[in-house]
Coordinates of C-alpha atoms in Angstrom, one line a residue:
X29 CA 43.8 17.8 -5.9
X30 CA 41.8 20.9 -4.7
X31 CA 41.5 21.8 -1.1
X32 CA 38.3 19.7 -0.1
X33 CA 37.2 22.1 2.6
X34 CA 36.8 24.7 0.1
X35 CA 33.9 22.8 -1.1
X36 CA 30.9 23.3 1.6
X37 CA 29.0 19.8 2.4
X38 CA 31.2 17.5 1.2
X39 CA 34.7 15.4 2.4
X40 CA 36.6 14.2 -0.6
X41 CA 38.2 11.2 0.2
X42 CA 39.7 9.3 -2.2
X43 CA 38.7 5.9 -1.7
X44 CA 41.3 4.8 -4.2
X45 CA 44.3 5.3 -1.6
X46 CA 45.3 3.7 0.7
X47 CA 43.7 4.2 4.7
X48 CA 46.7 5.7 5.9
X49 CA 46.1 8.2 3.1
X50 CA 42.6 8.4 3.6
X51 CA 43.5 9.1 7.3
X52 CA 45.8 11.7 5.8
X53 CA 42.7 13.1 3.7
X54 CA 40.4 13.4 6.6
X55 CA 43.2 15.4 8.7
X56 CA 44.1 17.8 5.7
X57 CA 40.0 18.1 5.3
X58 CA 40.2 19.3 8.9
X59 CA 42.6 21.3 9.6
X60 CA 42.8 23.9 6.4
X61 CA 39.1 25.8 7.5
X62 CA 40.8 25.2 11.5
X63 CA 43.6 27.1 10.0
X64 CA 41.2 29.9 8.9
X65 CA 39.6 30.1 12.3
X66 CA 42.3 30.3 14.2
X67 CA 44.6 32.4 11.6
X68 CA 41.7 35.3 11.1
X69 CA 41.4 35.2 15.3
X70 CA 44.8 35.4 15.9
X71 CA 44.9 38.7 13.7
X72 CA 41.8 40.3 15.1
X73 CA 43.3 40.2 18.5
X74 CA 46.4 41.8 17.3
X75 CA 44.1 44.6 15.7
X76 CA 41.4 45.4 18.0
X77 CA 43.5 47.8 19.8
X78 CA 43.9 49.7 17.1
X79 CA 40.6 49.9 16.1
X80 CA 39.5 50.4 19.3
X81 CA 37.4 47.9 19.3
X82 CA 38.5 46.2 22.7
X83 CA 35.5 45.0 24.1
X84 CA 35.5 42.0 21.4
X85 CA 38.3 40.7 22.8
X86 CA 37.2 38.6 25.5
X87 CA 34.5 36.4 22.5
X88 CA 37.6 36.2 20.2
X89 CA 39.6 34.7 23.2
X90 CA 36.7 31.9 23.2
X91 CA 36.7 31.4 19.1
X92 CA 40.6 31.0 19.8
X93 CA 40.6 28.7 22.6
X94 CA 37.3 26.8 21.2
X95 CA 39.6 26.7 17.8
X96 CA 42.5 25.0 19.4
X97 CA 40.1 22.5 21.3
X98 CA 39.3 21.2 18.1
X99 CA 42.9 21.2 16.6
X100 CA 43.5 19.2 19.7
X101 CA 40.7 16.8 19.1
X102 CA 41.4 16.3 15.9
X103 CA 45.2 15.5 16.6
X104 CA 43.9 13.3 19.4
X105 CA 41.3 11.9 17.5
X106 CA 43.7 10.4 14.3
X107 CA 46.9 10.2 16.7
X108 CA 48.9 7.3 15.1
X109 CA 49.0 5.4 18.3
X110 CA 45.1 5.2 18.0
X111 CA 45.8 3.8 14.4
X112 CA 48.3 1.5 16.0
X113 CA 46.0 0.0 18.2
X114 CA 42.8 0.5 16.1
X115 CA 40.7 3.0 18.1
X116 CA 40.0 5.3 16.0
X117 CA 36.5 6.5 16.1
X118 CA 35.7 9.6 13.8
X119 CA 32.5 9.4 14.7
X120 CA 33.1 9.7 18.5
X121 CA 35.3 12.6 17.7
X122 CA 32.8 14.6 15.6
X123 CA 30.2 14.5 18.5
X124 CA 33.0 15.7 20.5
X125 CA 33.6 18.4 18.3
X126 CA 30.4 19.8 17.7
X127 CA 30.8 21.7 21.2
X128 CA 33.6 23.8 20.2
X129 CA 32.1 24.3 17.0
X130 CA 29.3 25.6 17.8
X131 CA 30.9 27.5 20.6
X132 CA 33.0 29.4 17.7
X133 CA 30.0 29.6 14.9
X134 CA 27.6 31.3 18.0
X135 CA 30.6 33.9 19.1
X136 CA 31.2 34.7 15.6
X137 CA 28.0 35.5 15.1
X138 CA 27.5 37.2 18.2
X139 CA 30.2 39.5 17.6
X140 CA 29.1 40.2 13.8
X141 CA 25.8 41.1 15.2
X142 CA 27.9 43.6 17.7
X143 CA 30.1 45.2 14.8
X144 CA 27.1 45.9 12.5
X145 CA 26.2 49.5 13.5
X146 CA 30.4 50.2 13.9
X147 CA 30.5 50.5 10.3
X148 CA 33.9 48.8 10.6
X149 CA 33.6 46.5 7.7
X150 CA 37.7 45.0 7.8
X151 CA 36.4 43.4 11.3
X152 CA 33.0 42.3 10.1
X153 CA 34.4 40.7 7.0
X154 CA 37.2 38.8 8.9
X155 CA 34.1 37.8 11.6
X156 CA 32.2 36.4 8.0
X157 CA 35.0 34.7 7.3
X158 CA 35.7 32.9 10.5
X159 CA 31.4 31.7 10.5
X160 CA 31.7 31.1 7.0
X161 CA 35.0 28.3 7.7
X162 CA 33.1 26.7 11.1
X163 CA 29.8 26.6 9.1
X164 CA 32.3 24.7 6.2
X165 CA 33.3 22.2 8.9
X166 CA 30.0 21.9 10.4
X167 CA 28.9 20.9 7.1
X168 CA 31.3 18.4 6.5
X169 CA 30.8 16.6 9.9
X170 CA 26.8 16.2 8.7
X171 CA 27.7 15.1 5.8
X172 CA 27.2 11.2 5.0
X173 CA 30.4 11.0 3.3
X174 CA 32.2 11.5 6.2
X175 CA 33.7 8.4 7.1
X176 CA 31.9 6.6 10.1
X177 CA 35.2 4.6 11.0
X178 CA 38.3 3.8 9.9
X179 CA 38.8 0.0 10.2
X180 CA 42.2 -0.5 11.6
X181 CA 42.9 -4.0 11.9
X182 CA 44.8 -4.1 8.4
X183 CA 46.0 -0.6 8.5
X184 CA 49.2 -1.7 10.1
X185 CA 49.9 -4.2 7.1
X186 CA 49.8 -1.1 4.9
X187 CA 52.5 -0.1 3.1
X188 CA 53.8 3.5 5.3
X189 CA 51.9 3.3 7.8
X190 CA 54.5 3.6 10.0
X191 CA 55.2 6.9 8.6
X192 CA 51.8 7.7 10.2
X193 CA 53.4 9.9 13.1
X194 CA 52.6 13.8 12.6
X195 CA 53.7 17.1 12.7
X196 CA 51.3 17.8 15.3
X197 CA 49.6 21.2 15.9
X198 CA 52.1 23.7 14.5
X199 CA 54.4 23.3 17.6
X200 CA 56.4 20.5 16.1
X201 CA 57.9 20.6 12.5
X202 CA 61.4 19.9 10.7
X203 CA 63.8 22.9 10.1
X204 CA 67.2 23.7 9.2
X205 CA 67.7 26.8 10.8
X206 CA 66.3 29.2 13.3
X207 CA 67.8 33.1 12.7
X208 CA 66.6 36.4 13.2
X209 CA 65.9 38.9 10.0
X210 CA 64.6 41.3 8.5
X211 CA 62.0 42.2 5.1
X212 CA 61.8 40.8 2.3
X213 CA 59.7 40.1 -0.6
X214 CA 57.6 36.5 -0.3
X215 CA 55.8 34.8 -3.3
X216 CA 52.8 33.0 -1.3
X217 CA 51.6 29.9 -3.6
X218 CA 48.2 28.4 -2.4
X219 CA 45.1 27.7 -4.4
X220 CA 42.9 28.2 -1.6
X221 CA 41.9 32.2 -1.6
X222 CA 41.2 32.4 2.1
X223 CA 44.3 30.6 3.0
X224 CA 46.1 33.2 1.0
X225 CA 44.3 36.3 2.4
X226 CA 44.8 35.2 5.8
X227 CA 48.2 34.9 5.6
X228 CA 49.0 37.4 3.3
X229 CA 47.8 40.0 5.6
X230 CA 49.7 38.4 8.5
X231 CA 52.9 38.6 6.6
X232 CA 52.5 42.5 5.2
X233 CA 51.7 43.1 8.7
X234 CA 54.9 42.0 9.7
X235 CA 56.7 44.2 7.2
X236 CA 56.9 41.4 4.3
X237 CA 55.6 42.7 0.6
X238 CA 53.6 39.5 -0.3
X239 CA 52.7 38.4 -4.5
X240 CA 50.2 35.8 -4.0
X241 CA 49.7 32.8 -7.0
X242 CA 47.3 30.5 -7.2
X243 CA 48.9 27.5 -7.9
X244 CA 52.6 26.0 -9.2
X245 CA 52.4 27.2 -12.4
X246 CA 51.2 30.2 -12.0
X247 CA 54.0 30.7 -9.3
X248 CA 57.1 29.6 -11.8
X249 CA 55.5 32.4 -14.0
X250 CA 55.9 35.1 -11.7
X251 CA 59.2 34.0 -10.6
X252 CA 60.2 35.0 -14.0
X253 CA 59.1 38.4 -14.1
X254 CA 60.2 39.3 -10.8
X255 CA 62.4 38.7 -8.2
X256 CA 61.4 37.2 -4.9
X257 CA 63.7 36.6 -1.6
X258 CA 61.6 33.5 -0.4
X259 CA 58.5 31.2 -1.5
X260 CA 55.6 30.0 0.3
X261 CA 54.2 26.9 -1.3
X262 CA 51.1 25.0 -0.6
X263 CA 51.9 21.2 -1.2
X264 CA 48.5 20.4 -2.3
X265 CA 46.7 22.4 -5.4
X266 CA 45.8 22.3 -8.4
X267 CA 47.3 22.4 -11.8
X268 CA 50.5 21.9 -10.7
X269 CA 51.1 20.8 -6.9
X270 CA 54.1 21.7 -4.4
X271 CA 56.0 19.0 -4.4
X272 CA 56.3 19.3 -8.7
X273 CA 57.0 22.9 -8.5
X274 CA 59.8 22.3 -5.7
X275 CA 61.1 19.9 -7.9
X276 CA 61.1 22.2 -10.8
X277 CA 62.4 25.2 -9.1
X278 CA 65.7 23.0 -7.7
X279 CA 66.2 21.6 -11.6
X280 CA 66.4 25.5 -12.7
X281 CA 70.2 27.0 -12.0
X282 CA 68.6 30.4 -11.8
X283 CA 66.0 29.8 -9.2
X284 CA 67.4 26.8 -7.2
X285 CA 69.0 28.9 -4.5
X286 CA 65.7 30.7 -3.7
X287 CA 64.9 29.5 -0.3
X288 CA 60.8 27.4 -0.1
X289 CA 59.2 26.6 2.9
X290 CA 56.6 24.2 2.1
X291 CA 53.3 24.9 4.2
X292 CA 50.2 22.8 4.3
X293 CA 47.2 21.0 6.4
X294 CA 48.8 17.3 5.9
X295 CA 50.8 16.3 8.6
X296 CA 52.6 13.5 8.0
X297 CA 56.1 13.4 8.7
X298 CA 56.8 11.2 5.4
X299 CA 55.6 15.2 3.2
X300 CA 57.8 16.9 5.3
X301 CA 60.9 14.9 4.5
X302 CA 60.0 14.2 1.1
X303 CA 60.1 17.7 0.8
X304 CA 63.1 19.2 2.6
X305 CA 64.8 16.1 1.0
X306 CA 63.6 17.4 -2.4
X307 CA 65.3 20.9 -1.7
X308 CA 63.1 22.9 0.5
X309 CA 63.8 25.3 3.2
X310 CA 61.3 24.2 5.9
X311 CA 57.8 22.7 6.3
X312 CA 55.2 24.3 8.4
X313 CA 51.9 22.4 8.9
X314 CA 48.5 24.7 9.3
X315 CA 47.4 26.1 11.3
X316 CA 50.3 28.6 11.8
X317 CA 51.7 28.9 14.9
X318 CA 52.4 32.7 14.3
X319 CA 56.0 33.2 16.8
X320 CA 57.4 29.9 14.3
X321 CA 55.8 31.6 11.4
X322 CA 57.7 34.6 11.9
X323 CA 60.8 33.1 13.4
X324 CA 61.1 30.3 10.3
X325 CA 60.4 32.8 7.6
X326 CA 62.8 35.1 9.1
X327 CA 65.5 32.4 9.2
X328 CA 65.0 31.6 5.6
X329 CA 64.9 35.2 4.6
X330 CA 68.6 35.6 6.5
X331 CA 69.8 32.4 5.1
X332 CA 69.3 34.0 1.5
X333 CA 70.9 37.5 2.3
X334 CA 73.7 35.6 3.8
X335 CA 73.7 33.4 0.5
X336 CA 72.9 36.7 -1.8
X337 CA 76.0 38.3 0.3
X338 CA 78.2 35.4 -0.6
X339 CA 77.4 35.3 -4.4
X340 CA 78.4 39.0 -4.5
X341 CA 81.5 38.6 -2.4
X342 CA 82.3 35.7 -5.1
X343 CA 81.5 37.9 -7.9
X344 CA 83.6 41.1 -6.5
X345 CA 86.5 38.3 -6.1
X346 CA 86.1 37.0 -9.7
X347 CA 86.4 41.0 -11.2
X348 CA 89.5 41.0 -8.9
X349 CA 91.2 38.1 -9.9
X350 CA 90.0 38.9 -13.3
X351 CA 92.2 42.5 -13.2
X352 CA 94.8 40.7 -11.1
X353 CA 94.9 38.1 -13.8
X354 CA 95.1 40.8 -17.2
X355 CA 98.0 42.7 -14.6
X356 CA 100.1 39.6 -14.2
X357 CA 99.7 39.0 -18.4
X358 CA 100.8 42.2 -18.9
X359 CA 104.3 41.0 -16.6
X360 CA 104.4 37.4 -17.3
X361 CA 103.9 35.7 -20.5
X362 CA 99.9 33.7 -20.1
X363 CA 101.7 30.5 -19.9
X364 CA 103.5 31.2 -17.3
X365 CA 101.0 33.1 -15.3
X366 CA 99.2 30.0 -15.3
X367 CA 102.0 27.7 -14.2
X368 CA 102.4 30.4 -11.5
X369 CA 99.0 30.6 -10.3
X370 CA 99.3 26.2 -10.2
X371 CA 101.8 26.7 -7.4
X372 CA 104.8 26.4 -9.5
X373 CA 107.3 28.4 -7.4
X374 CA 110.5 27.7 -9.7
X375 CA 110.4 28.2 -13.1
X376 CA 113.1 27.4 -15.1
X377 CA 112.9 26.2 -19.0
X378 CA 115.3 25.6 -22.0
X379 CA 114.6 25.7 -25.5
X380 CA 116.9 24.1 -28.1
X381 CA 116.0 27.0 -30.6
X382 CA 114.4 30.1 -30.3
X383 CA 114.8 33.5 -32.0
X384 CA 115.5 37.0 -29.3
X385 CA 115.1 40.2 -30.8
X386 CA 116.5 43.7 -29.4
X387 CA 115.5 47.1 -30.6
X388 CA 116.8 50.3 -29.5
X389 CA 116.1 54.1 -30.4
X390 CA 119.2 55.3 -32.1
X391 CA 121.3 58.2 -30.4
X392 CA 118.5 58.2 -27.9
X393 CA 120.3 60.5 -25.0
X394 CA 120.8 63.0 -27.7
X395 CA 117.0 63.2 -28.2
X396 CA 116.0 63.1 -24.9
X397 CA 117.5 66.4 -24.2
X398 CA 115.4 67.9 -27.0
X399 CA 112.2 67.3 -25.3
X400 CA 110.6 67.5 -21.8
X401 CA 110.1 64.7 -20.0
X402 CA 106.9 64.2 -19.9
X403 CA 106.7 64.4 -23.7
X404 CA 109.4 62.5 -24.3
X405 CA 108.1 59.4 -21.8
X406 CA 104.6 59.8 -23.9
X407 CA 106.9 59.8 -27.4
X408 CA 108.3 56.1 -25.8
X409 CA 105.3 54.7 -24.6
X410 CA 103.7 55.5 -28.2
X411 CA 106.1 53.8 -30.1
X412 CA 106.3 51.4 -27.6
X413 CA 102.8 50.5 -27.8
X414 CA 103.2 50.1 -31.6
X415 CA 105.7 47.5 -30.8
X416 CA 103.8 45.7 -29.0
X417 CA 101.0 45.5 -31.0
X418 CA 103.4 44.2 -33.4
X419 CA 104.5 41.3 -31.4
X420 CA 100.9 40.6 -29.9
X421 CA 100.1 40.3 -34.0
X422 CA 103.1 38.0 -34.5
X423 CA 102.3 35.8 -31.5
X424 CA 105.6 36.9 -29.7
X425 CA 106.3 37.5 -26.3
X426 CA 107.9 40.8 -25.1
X427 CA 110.3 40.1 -22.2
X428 CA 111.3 43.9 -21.0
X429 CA 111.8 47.4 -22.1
X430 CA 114.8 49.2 -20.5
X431 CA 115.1 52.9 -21.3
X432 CA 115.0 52.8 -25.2
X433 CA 116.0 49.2 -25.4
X434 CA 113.1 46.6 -26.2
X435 CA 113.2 42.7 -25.6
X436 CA 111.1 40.1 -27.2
X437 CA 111.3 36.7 -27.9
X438 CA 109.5 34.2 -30.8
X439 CA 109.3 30.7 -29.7
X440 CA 109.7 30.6 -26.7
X441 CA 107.7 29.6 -23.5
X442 CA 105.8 28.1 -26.3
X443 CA 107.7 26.6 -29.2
X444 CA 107.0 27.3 -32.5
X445 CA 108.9 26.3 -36.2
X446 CA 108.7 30.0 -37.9
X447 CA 110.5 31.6 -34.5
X448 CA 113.0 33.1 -36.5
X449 CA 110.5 34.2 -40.0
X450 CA 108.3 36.0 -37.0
X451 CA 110.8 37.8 -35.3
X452 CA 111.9 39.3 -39.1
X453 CA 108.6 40.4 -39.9
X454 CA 107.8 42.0 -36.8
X455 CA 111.7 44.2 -37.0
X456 CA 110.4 45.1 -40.5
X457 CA 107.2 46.2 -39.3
X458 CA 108.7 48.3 -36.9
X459 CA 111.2 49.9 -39.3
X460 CA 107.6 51.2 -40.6
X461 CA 106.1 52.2 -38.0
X462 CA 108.5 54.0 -37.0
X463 CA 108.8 56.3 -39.7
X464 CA 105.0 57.0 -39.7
X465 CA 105.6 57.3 -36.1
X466 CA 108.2 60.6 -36.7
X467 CA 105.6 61.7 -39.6
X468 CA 102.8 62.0 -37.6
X469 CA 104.5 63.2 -34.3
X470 CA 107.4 65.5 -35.8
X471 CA 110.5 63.7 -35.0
X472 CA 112.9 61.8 -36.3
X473 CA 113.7 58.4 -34.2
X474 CA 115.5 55.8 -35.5
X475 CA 115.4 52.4 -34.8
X476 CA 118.2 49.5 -35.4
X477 CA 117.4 45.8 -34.6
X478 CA 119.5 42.7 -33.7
X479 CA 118.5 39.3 -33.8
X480 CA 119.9 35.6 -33.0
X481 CA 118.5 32.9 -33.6
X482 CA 119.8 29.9 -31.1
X483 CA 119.2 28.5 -27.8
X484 CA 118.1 29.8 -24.9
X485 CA 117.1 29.4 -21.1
X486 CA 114.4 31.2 -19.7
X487 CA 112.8 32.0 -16.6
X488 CA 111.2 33.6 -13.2
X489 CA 113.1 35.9 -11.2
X490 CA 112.0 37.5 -8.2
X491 CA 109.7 36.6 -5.4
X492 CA 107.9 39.6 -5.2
X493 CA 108.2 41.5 -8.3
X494 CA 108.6 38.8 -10.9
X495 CA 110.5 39.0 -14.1
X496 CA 110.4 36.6 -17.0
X497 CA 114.2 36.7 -18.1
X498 CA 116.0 35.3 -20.9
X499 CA 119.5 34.3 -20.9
X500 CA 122.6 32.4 -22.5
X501 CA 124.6 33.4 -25.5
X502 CA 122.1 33.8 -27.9
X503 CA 120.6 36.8 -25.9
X504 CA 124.0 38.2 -25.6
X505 CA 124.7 37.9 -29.5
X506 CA 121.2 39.2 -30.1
X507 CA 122.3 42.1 -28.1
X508 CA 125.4 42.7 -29.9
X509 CA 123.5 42.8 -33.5
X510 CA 121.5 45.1 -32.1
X511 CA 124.2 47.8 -30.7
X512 CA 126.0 47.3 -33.9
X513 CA 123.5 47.6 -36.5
X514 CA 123.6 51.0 -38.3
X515 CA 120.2 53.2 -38.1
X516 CA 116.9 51.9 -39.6
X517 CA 119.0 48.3 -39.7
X518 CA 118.3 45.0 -39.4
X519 CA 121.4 42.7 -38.5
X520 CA 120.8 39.3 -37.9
X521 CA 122.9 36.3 -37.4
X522 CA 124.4 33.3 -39.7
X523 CA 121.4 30.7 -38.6
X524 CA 118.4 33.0 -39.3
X525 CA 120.4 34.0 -42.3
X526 CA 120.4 30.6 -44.0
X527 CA 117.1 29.4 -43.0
X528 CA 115.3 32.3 -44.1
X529 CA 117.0 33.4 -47.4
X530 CA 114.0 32.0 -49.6
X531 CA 112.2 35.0 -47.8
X532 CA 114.2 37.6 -47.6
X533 CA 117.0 39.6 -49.1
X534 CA 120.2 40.0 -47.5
X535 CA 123.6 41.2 -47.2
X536 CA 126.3 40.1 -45.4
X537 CA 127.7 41.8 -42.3
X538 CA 131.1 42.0 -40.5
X539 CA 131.6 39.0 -38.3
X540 CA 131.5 40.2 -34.7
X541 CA 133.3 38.5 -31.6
X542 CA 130.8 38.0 -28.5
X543 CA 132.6 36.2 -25.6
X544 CA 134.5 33.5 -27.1
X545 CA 132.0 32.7 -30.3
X546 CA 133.0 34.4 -33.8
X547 CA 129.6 35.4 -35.1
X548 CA 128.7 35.8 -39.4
X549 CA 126.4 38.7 -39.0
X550 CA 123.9 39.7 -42.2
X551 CA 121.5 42.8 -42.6
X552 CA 118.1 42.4 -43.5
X553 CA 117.5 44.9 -47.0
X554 CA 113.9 43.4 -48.2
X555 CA 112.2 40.8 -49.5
X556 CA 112.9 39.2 -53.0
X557 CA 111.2 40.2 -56.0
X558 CA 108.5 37.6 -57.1
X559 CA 109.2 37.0 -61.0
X560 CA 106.3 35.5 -63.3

């Protein structure tokens, strides 16, 4: 529905509704060209100084105190207790507003008349504006659609009229919060021009950069291109009204945190909790009072930097976690990072089955002394790296790397069947990449491996620097294989031996005595030859 005080000589009131609503009608009618008066006064006042133009002052002091006469009559006039008790009489209270209304149109004038040879047209125009929006209510008190009574003997039968109790004159209104702040950048939504002007002005002057829209649509269209720190939105327009684009602003995830005061001429309490129940910020009723106009904009504006301050604390704590999550994989296998991160504070776990592998760097204290330091800890971490890869490709786990020795595990904290066939491919992978490894850096490593297949417990130690640690016999025999393999071998035990000899070649070993077990021990020489 368009603003009907934008259309000189007529009151549109829909005679459809119901009479609290045409009540409603008659107030909104009222009080958005009383907004204009007042609003354009209010502004002049604050500018005349500046423009040195001081001797209008004391004829805008009778527009403004003639405009809130009226805003008084008017919330006299339709005050719900007259409703109540069904003495309301508009046409009683337009004779008694003609005096203040003329009062306003004849200063306006007067002072027009006074500003003509200044040459100052900002002040004249403002001056026009203020006639023009007296003039608008003038007309529609003449008008003979302006209703002549309300009938209120069945107006308490109808349905909300108890909701009839107002917002008053600007001095009353719901809120949520009442803080000090600073700019910011406002999208002002109102189909009526004048409305928009008035208070654009207002709000650049107090340090706000304002985008005006002229209806919901139009709004939801900007708020797409650009980014806004607080809405202003008219609740009644057309194309699409407040209330819809308050609803559809909440349903969007993007735009649902942007704070919207609602702001309009109705005054019923009902609009104002509809709305703030709907998701807005505030509801102001026109005409402004300007120290709540500033203070309630201001509050929303330091509710969102607040919020906006929060969302990128959150998002520095996410990239945080985030690292301190990839540092703890690096430690802990995922699985058990996760059980950690759960509050599990003792972790403890056996597996029936699972297949450890040790490598170590052959006659590695020999080679140590051939290089620097630094070269030689960038020689480890190379090769190193390569087995890793390795076990990342076989979906192993590495437990540790001590010196030249290196740890890893298949099957275990998550079971798998092909434990041992994994932990074989990966020591014959590294057999390989180690000798490209001493091609393509110069050296000559060697690299023996030793693996068991059998069960094993594993686990956290630590409380503040934690290790994932394997342990039982099958560790220790795993070591054993490994510190008695020869060079470039692969010695295995008698389990991984017999499950595995459809896939590989091998040749048995010594039998080795670890603790009290006597253990078959095989090497690892290939795979088998594939025959047509």
């Amino acid at each position: 529905m368009s603003d009907p005080a934008s259309i000189p000589g007529q009151l549109e009131v829909d005679h459809q509704m119901g009479e609290t609503d045409e009540l409603s009608g008659v107030r909104h009618s009222l009080r958005t060209p009383l907004n204009q008066i007042i609003g354009y006064c209010e502004m002049l006042q604050e500018d005349l100084s500046d423009l040195g133009q001081e001797h209008l002052l004391p004829d805008l002091q009778k527009i403004h105190t003639a405009g809130g006469q009226l805003l008084a009559l008017i919330n006299e006039g339709l005050a719900p207790w007259k409703i109540e008790t069904g003495r309301v009489d508009l046409d009683s209270m337009r004779l008694e507003m003609r005096t203040p209304l003329n009062l306003i149109i004849g200063y306006a004038e007067l002072s027009q008349e006074m500003m003509e040879d200044s040459g100052n047209q900002r002040i004249t125009s403002d001056l026009q504006k203020i006639t023009a929006a007296a003039h608008n209510l003038l007309t529609m008190f003449n008008s003979q659609s302006f209703p002549a009574q309300i009938n209120t003997t069945t107006r308490k039968s109808l349905p909300g009229a108890s909701a009839a109790a107002t917002l008053g004159s600007g001095t009353t209104f719901i809120r949520k919060a009442d803080v000090a702040a600073a700019d910011g950048r406002i999208l002002l939504i109102d189909d009526n021009e004048m409305n928009r002007n008035m208070l654009g002005r207002r709000l650049e002057r107090l340090g706000y950069k304002v985008t005006e829209a002229e209806n919901g649509l139009d709004g939801l269209t900007m708020l797409k291109i650009s980014e806004f720190d607080l809405i202003l939105l008219d609740v009644l327009m057309p194309v699409m009204n407040g209330f819809e684009t308050l609803q559809q602003l909440k349903s969007d995830m993007e735009l649902r945190h942007l704070p919207v005061i609602m702001i309009s001429a109705m005054d019923e309490i009902d609009a104002a909790v509809n709305c703030i129940e709907a998701g807005a910020e505030d509801y102001l009723p026109k005409p402004f009072n300007p120290v709540l106009l500033k203070a309630r904009i201001s509050a929303s504006l330091e509710k969102k930097r607040l919020r906006d301050r929060e969302q990128a604390y959150t998002a520095e704590l996410r990239v945080e976690r985030e690292k301190s999550d990839r540092l703890l994989h690096c430690i802990l296998p995922k699985a058990i990072a996760e059980r950690l991160k759960n509050g599990e504070t003792t972790i403890a776990d056996t597996f029936d089955e699972a297949t450890v592998l040790f490598a170590d760097i052959v006659d590695f204290e020999h080679l140590s002394k051939q290089y620097p330091p630094e070269r030689m800890v960038q020689l480890l971490n190379d090769i190193f790296s390569g087995f890793d890869w390795l076990v990342d490709m076989h979906a192993m786990e590495r437990i540790r790397t001590v010196g030249d020795s290196y740890m890893a595990v298949a099957g275990v904290p998550s079971p798998r069947e092909d434990h041992a066939q994994a932990a074989v491919e990966v020591a014959m992978e590294m057999l390989r990449i180690t000798n490209r490894f001493n091609s393509r850096n110069g050296v000559d490593f060697k690299v023996r491996v030793g693996i068991c297949t059998g069960p094993v417990m594993a686990g956290i130690v630590g409380r503040k620097k934690f290790l994932y640690y394997l342990w039982g016999q099958t560790v220790n025999i795993a070591r054993e294989l490994e510190n008695t393999a020869p060079a470039t071998g692969i010695q295995v035990n008698q389990v991984i031996h017999d499950s595995l000899a459809d896939k590989f070649v091998f040749k048995e070993g010594k039998t080795l005595t670890v603790g009290k077990d006597k253990v078959a021990t095989y090497f690892v020489t290939g795979r088998p030859i594939k025959t047509s």
